[in-house]
């Protein structure tokens, strides 16, 4: 019985084993079929990708029109050109590699370059390689900006290194002709409508370079590096930009960002701010004495520092800072290169630099921007009457309350365009409206000298002046308007613009002429501009006189726009004196004549040989010898005239706490 039981048990075990083996065979067969299917799919996909690359290469072998290229590569920030490299796949299905050097140095195809220079072409990859990585928002496109694609061999080899070492990146070289066409194109529906005006105002190499690369990066995203640099170890290891948290990256140098390298997604607020700041800083190209007040080149680092500072702080304990100040903003990375392993970039030496004219130039641009040599002293009388409201009818007074007086304009044709006189005999004042209490009305009447015109510009007139023309000399004039957070700021903004355009005398409405002002005769016919020495020793902003289109008013207006753009808090109207008031006036004086901003009594010659006359001393200002300041006590009658002091609590109500850059960004991108 035991033998029978053991025999039957053995047969059962054998049957069970055979069943398990059959099941395993079926599973193994299924797995083999799956593997074969995957293998066939991979081979098919590789073949399809290779065909795509081949088709792409054949279609880009000749130059295409700008419209076609915009349609094909607009989002990538690329454009037509002869392909410099052949894209192939490796035998094991790895990423595509560049098999051509990308330097065209043959005698028959050097595109007219001199014998000692090499023509360098673009390397453009399909967008599915450069723009579709979910773990990297910054496009894989490297932009170089050069005067010509005919480069010294040293620089051509630099470009080659970028092409070979960054296999999955497009590398584009933008020359001066392409830059000019791109920056001057119509942008009426663009987020940067001021770019064409900014380009005409960029005359120095650095200003053109900054504007070109920042606008290109704003529109298309990608990477911009100075062409005399090649990638270093810490850049090539893949940890710098392959980070889905980073949408804007810049390198720092000591305590400020370093402008040799920028990487960004399109439209990031930091690159938007950088475009604004490079435009706002362009006036420094004309400063009279760069050692006294920094010119554009010496102040370039501030462009990038101020663009980042409102949104990002430094964390010196990390290689890349991520300390965002603004909630919900796209992350900014500040790379502390001193903490990185290996160099980010290696700067190379150009052996035949003297034979390579690599400096951008824009000789014709300035003619479309500003003429600081115009000393004709002539003004457009019709424009003056139009923007000021002209000579109003007596019925206009009916708009005022019964206890207030309407301030009428007066015009004397002999007050303007006088032969031999530089400063027009025009008195300019501004107020929220033209209905005055008796105290203010009586004080304004003291300025109505014989032979002078008198204009009281209200808020409506101020806006008319701003909208009266395109103002090519001030590319950001209208963009900066949302940052004027008080009536005092608007008054400052307007006075510089009005005296730039029309010249004349500006005075605050609570000032009265002093006993030595002599009904305006203190201003001689050959005085080009005149300021009083303030109590603190700096030039007066509450009163001054200039000829039309005087460089000092250009500098004061430009400095005001620049200082507004870098204003970090909109809800701090108490900083008005520093941003648009005496601080901007002082910068204008320094830009024009140099010095430390405290010129003493005398006559000074500055930019374009235009002079400034300083009268008085700090002591005579205290004694009110020339100008009687604040003859009406602060706050007196202001409520009746619907005015508030810029530093009052009421003035802060409803003001945004963010920066001017953020305010402009919200306004333009709304």
XYZ file of C-alpha atoms in Angstrom, residues 56-57 60-63 79-86 98 100-106 108-111 113 118-124 142 144 146 148-151 155-164 169-175 178 227:
60
model
C 15.702 69.449 -42.349
C 19.259 69.678 -43.647
C 17.914 74.700 -44.813
C 20.786 74.423 -47.267
C 19.846 77.748 -48.854
C 18.890 81.114 -47.428
C 16.473 82.565 -38.668
C 17.554 81.580 -42.141
C 21.127 80.886 -43.069
C 23.353 78.311 -44.656
C 23.633 75.223 -42.508
C 27.121 74.801 -41.105
C 26.833 71.244 -39.842
C 25.462 67.842 -40.734
C 27.758 67.380 -35.231
C 31.120 69.195 -39.603
C 33.485 71.766 -38.142
C 31.067 74.582 -38.984
C 33.865 76.883 -40.186
C 33.862 77.780 -43.846
C 37.465 78.682 -44.604
C 37.781 77.539 -48.202
C 35.860 79.571 -52.941
C 33.213 79.899 -50.246
C 34.521 82.427 -47.742
C 31.658 84.823 -48.498
C 35.802 87.701 -46.046
C 36.976 83.111 -41.517
C 33.277 83.011 -42.325
C 31.319 81.256 -39.578
C 27.866 79.833 -40.157
C 24.939 79.009 -37.917
C 24.178 75.588 -36.525
C 20.407 75.136 -36.268
C 23.253 79.867 -27.960
C 26.470 85.295 -30.361
C 29.132 90.192 -33.670
C 30.391 90.527 -38.912
C 30.361 86.774 -39.470
C 33.881 87.151 -40.842
C 35.816 86.336 -37.680
C 36.962 83.402 -32.467
C 35.839 81.006 -35.183
C 37.412 78.187 -33.183
C 35.576 79.422 -30.089
C 32.279 79.084 -31.941
C 33.349 75.632 -33.106
C 33.898 74.545 -29.505
C 30.362 75.601 -28.621
C 28.990 73.697 -31.610
C 30.916 70.513 -30.865
C 22.173 73.157 -28.892
C 21.632 75.448 -31.831
C 24.384 78.057 -32.175
C 23.403 81.285 -33.943
C 25.643 84.171 -34.966
C 23.873 87.529 -35.370
C 25.779 90.199 -37.296
C 20.700 91.393 -38.999
C 32.130 85.393 -28.129
